[in-house]
Amino acid sequence: MRVKVLSRNPDDYVRETKLDLQRVPRNYDPVLHPFEVPREYTRAMNATKLERLFAKPFLSSLDGHRDGVNCMAKHPKSLSTVLSGACDGEVKIWNLAKRQCVRTIQAHEGFVRGMCARFCGTSFFTVGDDKTVKQWKMESPEYGEEEEPIHTILGKTVYTGIDHHWKEAVFATCGHQVDIWDEQRTSPMCSLTWGFDSISSVKFNPIETYLLGSCASDRNIVLYDMRKSTPLKKVILNMRTNTLCWNPMEAFIFTAANEDYNLYTFDMRYLESPVMVHMDHVSAVLDVDYSPTGKEFVSASFDKSVRIFPVDKGHSREVYHTKRMQHVITVKWTSDNKYILCGSDEMNIRLWKANASEKLGVLAPREKAAMNYNQKLKEKFQYHPKIRRIAQHRHLPKSIFGQIKEQRIMREARRRKELNRRKHSKPGSVPLVSERKKHIVAVVK
């Protein structure tokens, strides 16, 4: 004798609390739902409006510096620890969970030009205007102990940037040239130079850890190989690049923050043209940092705003600003992909949500399911004109709004002039240059 037993999952029909509505089973057969698309369109519209309604990205500001914040560094092991350096030589270590400063060090005389944490998180390095490189313990000194650096290296020139190797006891500094240092030695292992100008930033590749990239004030982006102790190749742009950041997921991709208001994402194997030109800022871009997923990056600009760009899109998906915020000099994306930190001229470090309308805290399973459903609906209808307009609309400060308008007029005038010149010239004499190739002067190998 065969017995068939019905088996049902209680989650499909049992209420989570007695206040919940009774769950009703639903048949997904499209024949039975002729108005499914109009109904989903309405839901997508409501979800998009609610997303903009709940978009409150600003969380808090970390006050305590007595001068502009010039640089920041993330702790490689601790999500709640962040380091910041100011223009008066002061370094602060912050606890983000408590949102307070846990330690203050008078590290340098003059600006703290750069800082980075060691890959194991036990110590960190700072460079300043006083021509020194200092290594400090991450832990606070014991009771009665003096606040002294572990090592101090006195250089011949001012160092403008520093970065630590991701796996070995090696770090790189830049200034007049790029120097590679062993932590145990007081003189560099090797010095790399190509050209005669000062170098503003140097970064190790997080995947191919022997590769470095640097930006010089003679408009160059130079790539080095630490194993060969020689520069690999360089690309010369129309204007100076302030800093660059490597994609943590794709070894050959990096993004450069430029003085011409744009960011350029390059593939280092093909430097003849950037993979993408990101345009939205209305003043020089001063800093850039990737999210841990490698799909987005955040940029800080002289125009007093912070923007979040998808890697494969030319325009930003989000812009953050406050009335008090001045020129944003440094920016960091936290390692859990949830928050963004920015340091600006008026002595504040601000903490923002990476996703402006995200709800913080514990989510109930049904809340999570509703959010996922709404997200899919927004993706499905993202190109419908009304939904697209609501999703993309952002309130901007009057100054930025005016400059965007002005730049749009100038771009259109340039385009019209080029079209007229091509129309009234001999065929082929005025070549058509794509936007991506306009900004590249030369590639030298």
Short mmCIF file of C-alpha atoms in Angstrom, two decimals:
data_model
loop_
_atom_site.label_atom_id
_atom_site.label_comp_id
_atom_site.label_asym_id
_atom_site.label_seq_id
_atom_site.Cartn_x
_atom_site.Cartn_y
_atom_site.Cartn_z
CA MET A 1 0.00 0.00 0.00
CA ARG A 2 1.40 3.44 -1.01
CA VAL A 3 0.63 6.54 1.03
CA LYS A 4 1.24 10.02 -0.37
CA VAL A 5 1.85 12.71 2.26
CA LEU A 6 1.49 16.42 1.58
CA SER A 7 4.61 18.35 2.63
CA ARG A 8 4.46 22.11 2.97
CA ASN A 9 7.04 24.65 4.10
CA PRO A 10 5.58 26.50 7.14
CA ASP A 11 7.37 29.71 6.03
CA ASP A 12 4.93 29.95 3.11
CA TYR A 13 1.79 30.23 5.24
CA VAL A 14 2.75 30.85 8.91
CA ARG A 15 2.72 34.49 10.04
CA GLU A 16 5.89 35.91 11.65
CA THR A 17 3.90 37.71 14.33
CA LYS A 18 0.22 37.65 15.24
CA LEU A 19 -0.09 41.23 13.97
CA ASP A 20 0.93 40.21 10.43
CA LEU A 21 -1.59 39.69 7.66
CA GLN A 22 -2.40 36.10 6.75
CA ARG A 23 -0.26 34.99 3.81
CA VAL A 24 -2.16 34.14 0.66
CA PRO A 25 -0.75 31.60 -1.85
CA ARG A 26 -0.22 33.14 -5.27
CA ASN A 27 -0.31 31.51 -8.70
CA TYR A 28 2.40 32.94 -10.97
CA ASP A 29 0.86 31.75 -14.24
CA PRO A 30 1.06 34.80 -16.60
CA VAL A 31 -2.27 33.83 -18.20
CA LEU A 32 -3.98 34.52 -14.88
CA HIS A 33 -2.26 37.92 -14.45
CA PRO A 34 -2.98 40.02 -17.57
CA PHE A 35 -2.23 43.32 -15.75
CA GLU A 36 1.06 42.24 -14.20
CA VAL A 37 3.29 44.75 -16.06
CA PRO A 38 1.17 47.87 -15.28
CA ARG A 39 0.96 46.76 -11.66
CA GLU A 40 4.73 46.23 -11.47
CA TYR A 41 5.36 49.60 -13.15
CA THR A 42 3.32 51.32 -10.42
CA ARG A 43 5.24 49.43 -7.75
CA ALA A 44 8.58 50.37 -9.37
CA MET A 45 7.51 54.03 -9.47
CA ASN A 46 6.56 53.95 -5.77
CA ALA A 47 9.81 52.14 -4.87
CA THR A 48 11.87 54.78 -6.74
CA LYS A 49 10.02 57.65 -5.03
CA LEU A 50 10.46 56.05 -1.60
CA GLU A 51 14.17 55.53 -2.27
CA ARG A 52 14.62 59.25 -2.92
CA LEU A 53 12.43 60.08 0.09
CA PHE A 54 14.55 58.00 2.47
CA ALA A 55 17.91 59.11 0.98
CA LYS A 56 19.62 60.55 4.06
CA PRO A 57 23.29 59.65 3.57
CA PHE A 58 24.99 61.86 6.18
CA LEU A 59 25.62 59.98 9.45
CA SER A 60 28.01 62.07 11.56
CA SER A 61 31.09 64.25 11.59
CA LEU A 62 34.27 63.50 13.53
CA ASP A 63 35.43 66.79 15.08
CA GLY A 64 38.76 67.34 16.78
CA HIS A 65 41.36 68.45 14.25
CA ARG A 66 42.62 72.01 14.56
CA ASP A 67 43.58 72.33 10.89
CA GLY A 68 42.43 70.98 7.52
CA VAL A 69 42.44 67.17 7.11
CA ASN A 70 45.07 66.38 4.50
CA CYS A 71 45.19 62.55 4.36
CA MET A 72 43.53 59.42 5.74
CA ALA A 73 44.34 55.72 6.03
CA LYS A 74 42.28 52.59 6.74
CA HIS A 75 43.25 49.91 9.26
CA PRO A 76 43.73 46.64 7.30
CA LYS A 77 42.27 44.40 10.04
CA SER A 78 39.83 46.58 12.01
CA LEU A 79 36.71 48.05 10.38
CA SER A 80 36.13 50.60 13.12
CA THR A 81 39.66 52.13 13.11
CA VAL A 82 40.60 55.02 10.83
CA LEU A 83 43.68 57.26 10.86
CA SER A 84 43.79 60.88 9.75
CA GLY A 85 46.57 63.45 9.30
CA ALA A 86 46.13 67.22 9.35
CA CYS A 87 47.93 70.27 7.97
CA ASP A 88 49.38 71.12 11.41
CA GLY A 89 51.34 67.83 11.65
CA GLU A 90 48.79 66.15 13.95
CA VAL A 91 47.72 62.51 13.49
CA LYS A 92 44.51 61.17 15.05
CA ILE A 93 43.24 57.60 15.40
CA TRP A 94 39.45 57.32 15.41
CA ASN A 95 37.00 54.69 16.63
CA LEU A 96 34.11 54.78 14.15
CA ALA A 97 31.79 52.64 16.31
CA LYS A 98 31.99 55.20 19.15
CA ARG A 99 32.64 58.10 16.73
CA GLN A 100 35.39 59.55 18.86
CA CYS A 101 39.15 60.08 18.78
CA VAL A 102 41.08 57.46 20.77
CA ARG A 103 44.61 58.86 20.31
CA THR A 104 46.36 62.03 19.13
CA ILE A 105 50.01 62.25 18.04
CA GLN A 106 51.99 65.38 17.12
CA ALA A 107 53.83 63.55 14.34
CA HIS A 108 55.43 66.22 12.12
CA GLU A 109 56.24 69.90 11.81
CA GLY A 110 54.13 71.25 8.97
CA PHE A 111 51.75 69.19 6.84
CA VAL A 112 51.26 65.43 7.18
CA ARG A 113 51.64 64.69 3.47
CA GLY A 114 50.77 60.99 3.49
CA MET A 115 50.08 58.00 5.72
CA CYS A 116 49.52 54.27 5.37
CA ALA A 117 49.03 51.28 7.68
CA ARG A 118 51.26 48.19 7.65
CA PHE A 119 49.57 45.12 6.07
CA CYS A 120 49.37 43.32 9.46
CA GLY A 121 47.87 46.38 11.22
CA THR A 122 50.45 46.57 14.06
CA SER A 123 51.95 49.89 12.99
CA PHE A 124 51.55 52.78 10.54
CA PHE A 125 53.82 55.17 8.62
CA THR A 126 53.59 58.92 8.13
CA VAL A 127 55.53 61.40 5.96
CA GLY A 128 55.58 65.16 6.39
CA ASP A 129 57.02 68.50 5.35
CA ASP A 130 59.92 68.06 7.80
CA LYS A 131 61.55 65.55 5.34
CA THR A 132 61.01 62.58 7.70
CA VAL A 133 59.38 59.15 7.41
CA LYS A 134 58.14 57.90 10.80
CA GLN A 135 56.82 54.52 11.87
CA TRP A 136 54.38 54.47 14.83
CA LYS A 137 52.79 51.72 16.90
CA MET A 138 49.05 51.27 16.30
CA GLU A 139 48.50 50.58 20.01
CA SER A 140 48.53 53.42 22.53
CA PRO A 141 51.66 53.69 24.70
CA GLU A 142 51.58 52.12 28.18
CA TYR A 143 51.06 54.24 31.28
CA GLY A 144 54.17 56.39 31.80
CA GLU A 145 55.59 55.69 28.32
CA GLU A 146 56.45 58.55 25.96
CA GLU A 147 54.69 58.90 22.59
CA GLU A 148 57.72 58.13 20.41
CA PRO A 149 57.98 56.70 16.85
CA ILE A 150 59.48 53.19 16.44
CA HIS A 151 61.74 54.39 13.58
CA THR A 152 62.51 57.77 12.03
CA ILE A 153 64.17 58.18 8.63
CA LEU A 154 65.49 61.62 7.72
CA GLY A 155 65.42 62.18 3.95
CA LYS A 156 67.09 64.70 1.68
CA THR A 157 63.88 66.09 0.15
CA VAL A 158 60.23 66.52 1.17
CA TYR A 159 58.16 63.34 0.77
CA THR A 160 54.70 63.91 -0.71
CA GLY A 161 53.20 60.42 -0.43
CA ILE A 162 53.68 56.93 0.99
CA ASP A 163 52.16 53.47 0.46
CA HIS A 164 52.90 50.06 2.00
CA HIS A 165 53.32 46.74 0.18
CA TRP A 166 50.28 44.46 0.64
CA LYS A 167 52.26 41.37 1.72
CA GLU A 168 55.91 42.22 2.51
CA ALA A 169 57.82 44.52 4.90
CA VAL A 170 58.43 47.04 2.10
CA PHE A 171 57.03 50.53 1.54
CA ALA A 172 57.35 53.19 -1.14
CA THR A 173 57.65 56.96 -0.78
CA CYS A 174 57.49 59.65 -3.43
CA GLY A 175 58.75 63.20 -3.71
CA HIS A 176 61.59 64.07 -6.04
CA GLN A 177 61.63 60.37 -7.05
CA VAL A 178 59.98 57.06 -6.06
CA ASP A 179 62.00 55.28 -3.34
CA ILE A 180 61.44 51.65 -2.32
CA TRP A 181 62.39 51.03 1.32
CA ASP A 182 62.94 47.96 3.45
CA GLU A 183 61.54 48.52 6.96
CA GLN A 184 64.85 47.44 8.55
CA ARG A 185 67.04 49.88 6.62
CA THR A 186 67.53 53.65 6.75
CA SER A 187 68.42 54.02 3.05
CA PRO A 188 66.20 53.06 0.10
CA MET A 189 66.66 49.66 -1.62
CA CYS A 190 66.18 51.33 -4.99
CA SER A 191 65.14 54.68 -6.44
CA LEU A 192 62.96 54.92 -9.54
CA THR A 193 62.70 58.04 -11.67
CA TRP A 194 61.51 58.96 -15.15
CA GLY A 195 61.49 62.69 -15.82
CA PHE A 196 62.53 65.52 -13.54
CA ASP A 197 59.39 66.66 -11.78
CA SER A 198 57.98 66.11 -8.31
CA ILE A 199 55.77 63.04 -7.80
CA SER A 200 52.56 63.62 -5.83
CA SER A 201 51.26 60.10 -5.23
CA VAL A 202 52.42 56.47 -5.30
CA LYS A 203 50.25 53.33 -4.95
CA PHE A 204 50.98 49.59 -4.79
CA ASN A 205 48.74 47.25 -6.78
CA PRO A 206 46.71 45.13 -4.30
CA ILE A 207 46.66 42.03 -6.57
CA GLU A 208 49.92 42.09 -8.59
CA THR A 209 51.76 43.43 -5.53
CA TYR A 210 55.08 44.10 -7.31
CA LEU A 211 53.45 46.77 -9.53
CA LEU A 212 53.35 50.45 -8.56
CA GLY A 213 51.73 53.49 -10.10
CA SER A 214 52.71 57.12 -9.55
CA CYS A 215 51.49 60.58 -10.63
CA ALA A 216 53.92 63.40 -11.37
CA SER A 217 53.33 67.13 -11.73
CA ASP A 218 54.63 67.04 -15.35
CA ARG A 219 51.24 65.42 -16.28
CA ASN A 220 52.62 61.86 -16.28
CA ILE A 221 51.19 58.64 -14.87
CA VAL A 222 54.14 56.24 -14.56
CA LEU A 223 53.94 52.48 -13.90
CA TYR A 224 56.87 50.63 -12.27
CA ASP A 225 57.82 46.99 -11.75
CA MET A 226 59.52 46.44 -8.38
CA ARG A 227 61.23 43.21 -9.54
CA LYS A 228 63.03 44.88 -12.45
CA SER A 229 63.74 48.12 -10.55
CA THR A 230 62.80 50.11 -13.67
CA PRO A 231 59.79 52.08 -14.91
CA LEU A 232 57.55 50.11 -17.31
CA LYS A 233 55.64 52.79 -19.24
CA LYS A 234 54.02 56.15 -18.81
CA VAL A 235 51.04 57.99 -20.21
CA ILE A 236 51.04 61.80 -20.58
CA LEU A 237 47.68 63.55 -20.19
CA ASN A 238 46.59 67.09 -21.05
CA MET A 239 46.56 68.14 -17.40
CA ARG A 240 48.12 67.01 -14.13
CA THR A 241 46.87 63.90 -12.30
CA ASN A 242 46.58 64.35 -8.52
CA THR A 243 46.33 60.71 -7.45
CA LEU A 244 45.39 57.25 -8.66
CA CYS A 245 43.79 54.14 -7.15
CA TRP A 246 44.01 50.49 -8.29
CA ASN A 247 40.89 48.37 -8.65
CA PRO A 248 41.02 45.74 -5.84
CA MET A 249 39.29 43.12 -8.03
CA GLU A 250 40.82 43.64 -11.49
CA ALA A 251 44.61 43.72 -11.40
CA PHE A 252 45.20 45.86 -14.50
CA ILE A 253 42.54 48.54 -13.96
CA PHE A 254 43.26 51.84 -12.22
CA THR A 255 41.46 55.20 -11.98
CA ALA A 256 43.24 58.56 -12.06
CA ALA A 257 41.87 61.80 -10.55
CA ASN A 258 42.76 64.72 -12.81
CA GLU A 259 42.96 68.52 -12.64
CA ASP A 260 40.67 68.85 -15.71
CA TYR A 261 37.62 67.94 -13.54
CA ASN A 262 37.51 64.36 -14.93
CA LEU A 263 38.49 60.89 -13.75
CA TYR A 264 40.05 58.40 -16.16
CA THR A 265 39.81 54.61 -15.78
CA PHE A 266 42.73 52.94 -17.58
CA ASP A 267 43.68 49.38 -18.45
CA MET A 268 47.46 49.36 -17.91
CA ARG A 269 47.94 46.95 -20.84
CA TYR A 270 46.42 49.50 -23.25
CA LEU A 271 47.16 53.08 -22.23
CA GLU A 272 46.46 54.63 -25.67
CA SER A 273 42.94 55.50 -24.53
CA PRO A 274 41.13 55.23 -21.18
CA VAL A 275 38.47 52.55 -20.69
CA MET A 276 36.09 55.25 -19.43
CA VAL A 277 36.08 59.02 -18.88
CA HIS A 278 34.02 59.98 -15.80
CA MET A 279 32.69 63.55 -16.07
CA ASP A 280 30.57 65.33 -13.47
CA HIS A 281 32.81 67.36 -11.17
CA VAL A 282 33.12 71.09 -11.84
CA SER A 283 36.56 71.56 -10.30
CA ALA A 284 39.84 69.64 -9.86
CA VAL A 285 39.45 66.07 -8.52
CA LEU A 286 41.79 65.68 -5.54
CA ASP A 287 41.32 62.07 -4.37
CA VAL A 288 39.77 58.75 -5.42
CA ASP A 289 39.19 55.42 -3.65
CA TYR A 290 37.65 52.13 -4.79
CA SER A 291 34.94 50.15 -3.03
CA PRO A 292 36.06 46.64 -1.89
CA THR A 293 33.83 45.10 -4.61
CA GLY A 294 35.70 46.96 -7.36
CA LYS A 295 32.40 47.95 -9.02
CA GLU A 296 32.34 51.58 -7.85
CA PHE A 297 34.67 54.30 -6.66
CA VAL A 298 34.29 57.54 -4.73
CA SER A 299 35.96 60.83 -5.66
CA ALA A 300 36.67 64.01 -3.68
CA SER A 301 36.85 67.37 -5.42
CA PHE A 302 37.82 71.00 -4.96
CA ASP A 303 34.17 71.86 -5.78
CA LYS A 304 33.15 70.90 -2.18
CA SER A 305 31.38 67.68 -3.13
CA VAL A 306 31.89 63.91 -3.03
CA ARG A 307 30.65 61.75 -5.91
CA ILE A 308 30.16 57.99 -6.34
CA PHE A 309 30.76 56.59 -9.84
CA PRO A 310 30.06 53.10 -11.19
CA VAL A 311 33.26 51.90 -12.93
CA ASP A 312 31.51 51.32 -16.26
CA LYS A 313 29.48 54.58 -16.34
CA GLY A 314 30.58 58.06 -17.37
CA HIS A 315 28.39 59.89 -14.85
CA SER A 316 28.03 59.64 -11.07
CA ARG A 317 25.12 57.83 -9.44
CA GLU A 318 25.32 59.94 -6.25
CA VAL A 319 26.60 63.32 -5.07
CA TYR A 320 27.09 64.25 -1.40
CA HIS A 321 27.52 67.79 -0.05
CA THR A 322 26.70 69.89 3.01
CA LYS A 323 26.50 73.65 3.53
CA ARG A 324 29.56 73.71 5.81
CA MET A 325 31.76 71.38 3.78
CA GLN A 326 34.68 73.10 2.04
CA HIS A 327 37.21 71.69 -0.47
CA VAL A 328 37.28 67.91 0.02
CA ILE A 329 40.93 66.83 0.06
CA THR A 330 40.79 63.13 0.94
CA VAL A 331 38.24 60.32 0.74
CA LYS A 332 38.10 56.63 1.77
CA TRP A 333 35.62 53.79 1.21
CA THR A 334 35.43 51.49 4.28
CA SER A 335 36.38 47.83 3.91
CA ASP A 336 32.84 46.53 4.61
CA ASN A 337 31.48 48.43 1.56
CA LYS A 338 28.91 50.27 3.71
CA TYR A 339 30.36 53.72 4.48
CA ILE A 340 32.39 56.55 2.97
CA LEU A 341 34.70 58.90 4.90
CA CYS A 342 35.81 62.28 3.60
CA GLY A 343 38.20 64.84 5.08
CA SER A 344 37.96 68.49 4.12
CA ASP A 345 39.50 71.93 4.60
CA GLU A 346 37.30 72.97 7.52
CA MET A 347 38.84 70.41 9.93
CA ASN A 348 36.02 67.83 9.77
CA ILE A 349 35.90 64.16 8.82
CA ARG A 350 32.41 63.20 7.64
CA LEU A 351 30.86 59.74 7.65
CA TRP A 352 28.35 58.93 4.87
CA LYS A 353 26.35 55.89 3.83
CA ALA A 354 27.58 54.35 0.57
CA ASN A 355 23.96 53.66 -0.35
CA ALA A 356 22.03 56.81 0.55
CA SER A 357 18.64 55.21 1.29
CA GLU A 358 19.93 52.01 2.93
CA LYS A 359 18.33 51.16 6.28
CA LEU A 360 20.95 50.56 8.97
CA GLY A 361 20.51 47.92 11.66
CA VAL A 362 18.95 44.45 11.68
CA LEU A 363 16.45 43.72 8.92
CA ALA A 364 13.51 41.32 9.30
CA PRO A 365 13.37 38.57 6.61
CA ARG A 366 10.24 40.09 5.08
CA GLU A 367 11.88 43.53 4.98
CA LYS A 368 14.86 42.01 3.20
CA ALA A 369 12.60 40.21 0.70
CA ALA A 370 10.64 43.43 0.03
CA MET A 371 13.88 45.38 -0.52
CA ASN A 372 15.20 42.76 -2.97
CA TYR A 373 11.88 42.75 -4.83
CA ASN A 374 11.85 46.55 -5.07
CA GLN A 375 15.46 46.55 -6.28
CA LYS A 376 14.63 44.11 -9.08
CA LEU A 377 11.60 46.21 -10.06
CA LYS A 378 13.75 49.36 -10.23
CA GLU A 379 16.28 47.55 -12.42
CA LYS A 380 13.52 46.23 -14.69
CA PHE A 381 11.97 49.69 -15.28
CA GLN A 382 15.12 51.84 -14.93
CA TYR A 383 15.00 53.15 -18.52
CA HIS A 384 11.36 54.32 -18.40
CA PRO A 385 11.49 58.14 -18.68
CA LYS A 386 9.51 59.03 -15.55
CA ILE A 387 11.27 56.52 -13.30
CA ARG A 388 14.65 57.49 -14.73
CA ARG A 389 14.02 61.19 -14.09
CA ILE A 390 13.05 60.60 -10.44
CA ALA A 391 15.98 58.23 -9.83
CA GLN A 392 18.57 60.61 -11.31
CA HIS A 393 17.34 63.91 -9.86
CA ARG A 394 19.67 65.44 -7.23
CA HIS A 395 19.56 68.80 -5.46
CA LEU A 396 22.88 70.60 -5.95
CA PRO A 397 24.37 73.75 -4.39
CA LYS A 398 23.73 76.83 -6.51
CA SER A 399 27.44 77.25 -7.36
CA ILE A 400 27.82 73.67 -8.68
CA PHE A 401 24.49 73.84 -10.55
CA GLY A 402 25.55 77.09 -12.27
CA GLN A 403 28.96 75.71 -13.25
CA ILE A 404 27.45 72.50 -14.67
CA LYS A 405 25.14 74.61 -16.83
CA GLU A 406 28.04 76.81 -17.98
CA GLN A 407 30.22 73.80 -18.86
CA ARG A 408 27.37 72.21 -20.81
CA ILE A 409 27.08 75.39 -22.92
CA MET A 410 30.86 75.47 -23.49
CA ARG A 411 30.95 71.78 -24.50
CA GLU A 412 28.10 72.28 -26.92
CA ALA A 413 29.84 75.35 -28.43
CA ARG A 414 33.07 73.35 -28.93
CA ARG A 415 31.14 70.51 -30.57
CA ARG A 416 29.31 72.92 -32.89
CA LYS A 417 32.57 74.66 -33.85
CA GLU A 418 34.21 71.31 -34.67
CA LEU A 419 31.22 70.23 -36.77
CA ASN A 420 31.32 73.50 -38.73
CA ARG A 421 35.07 73.22 -39.28
CA ARG A 422 34.68 69.64 -40.54
CA LYS A 423 31.78 70.67 -42.80
CA HIS A 424 33.70 73.50 -44.46
CA SER A 425 37.10 71.73 -44.76
CA LYS A 426 38.50 69.31 -47.27
CA PRO A 427 37.15 65.76 -46.52
CA GLY A 428 39.50 63.94 -44.10
CA SER A 429 41.54 67.03 -43.15
CA VAL A 430 39.78 67.42 -39.77
CA PRO A 431 39.88 63.95 -38.17
CA LEU A 432 37.14 62.76 -35.81
CA VAL A 433 38.72 62.26 -32.36
CA SER A 434 36.72 60.32 -29.76
CA GLU A 435 36.19 61.79 -26.26
CA ARG A 436 38.40 59.07 -24.77
CA LYS A 437 41.41 59.92 -26.93
CA LYS A 438 41.11 63.73 -26.66
CA HIS A 439 42.79 63.90 -23.26
CA ILE A 440 45.83 61.68 -24.01
CA VAL A 441 48.99 63.41 -25.27
CA ALA A 442 51.33 60.41 -25.60
CA VAL A 443 52.20 56.95 -24.29
CA VAL A 444 55.92 56.28 -23.70
CA LYS A 445 57.25 52.72 -23.21
#
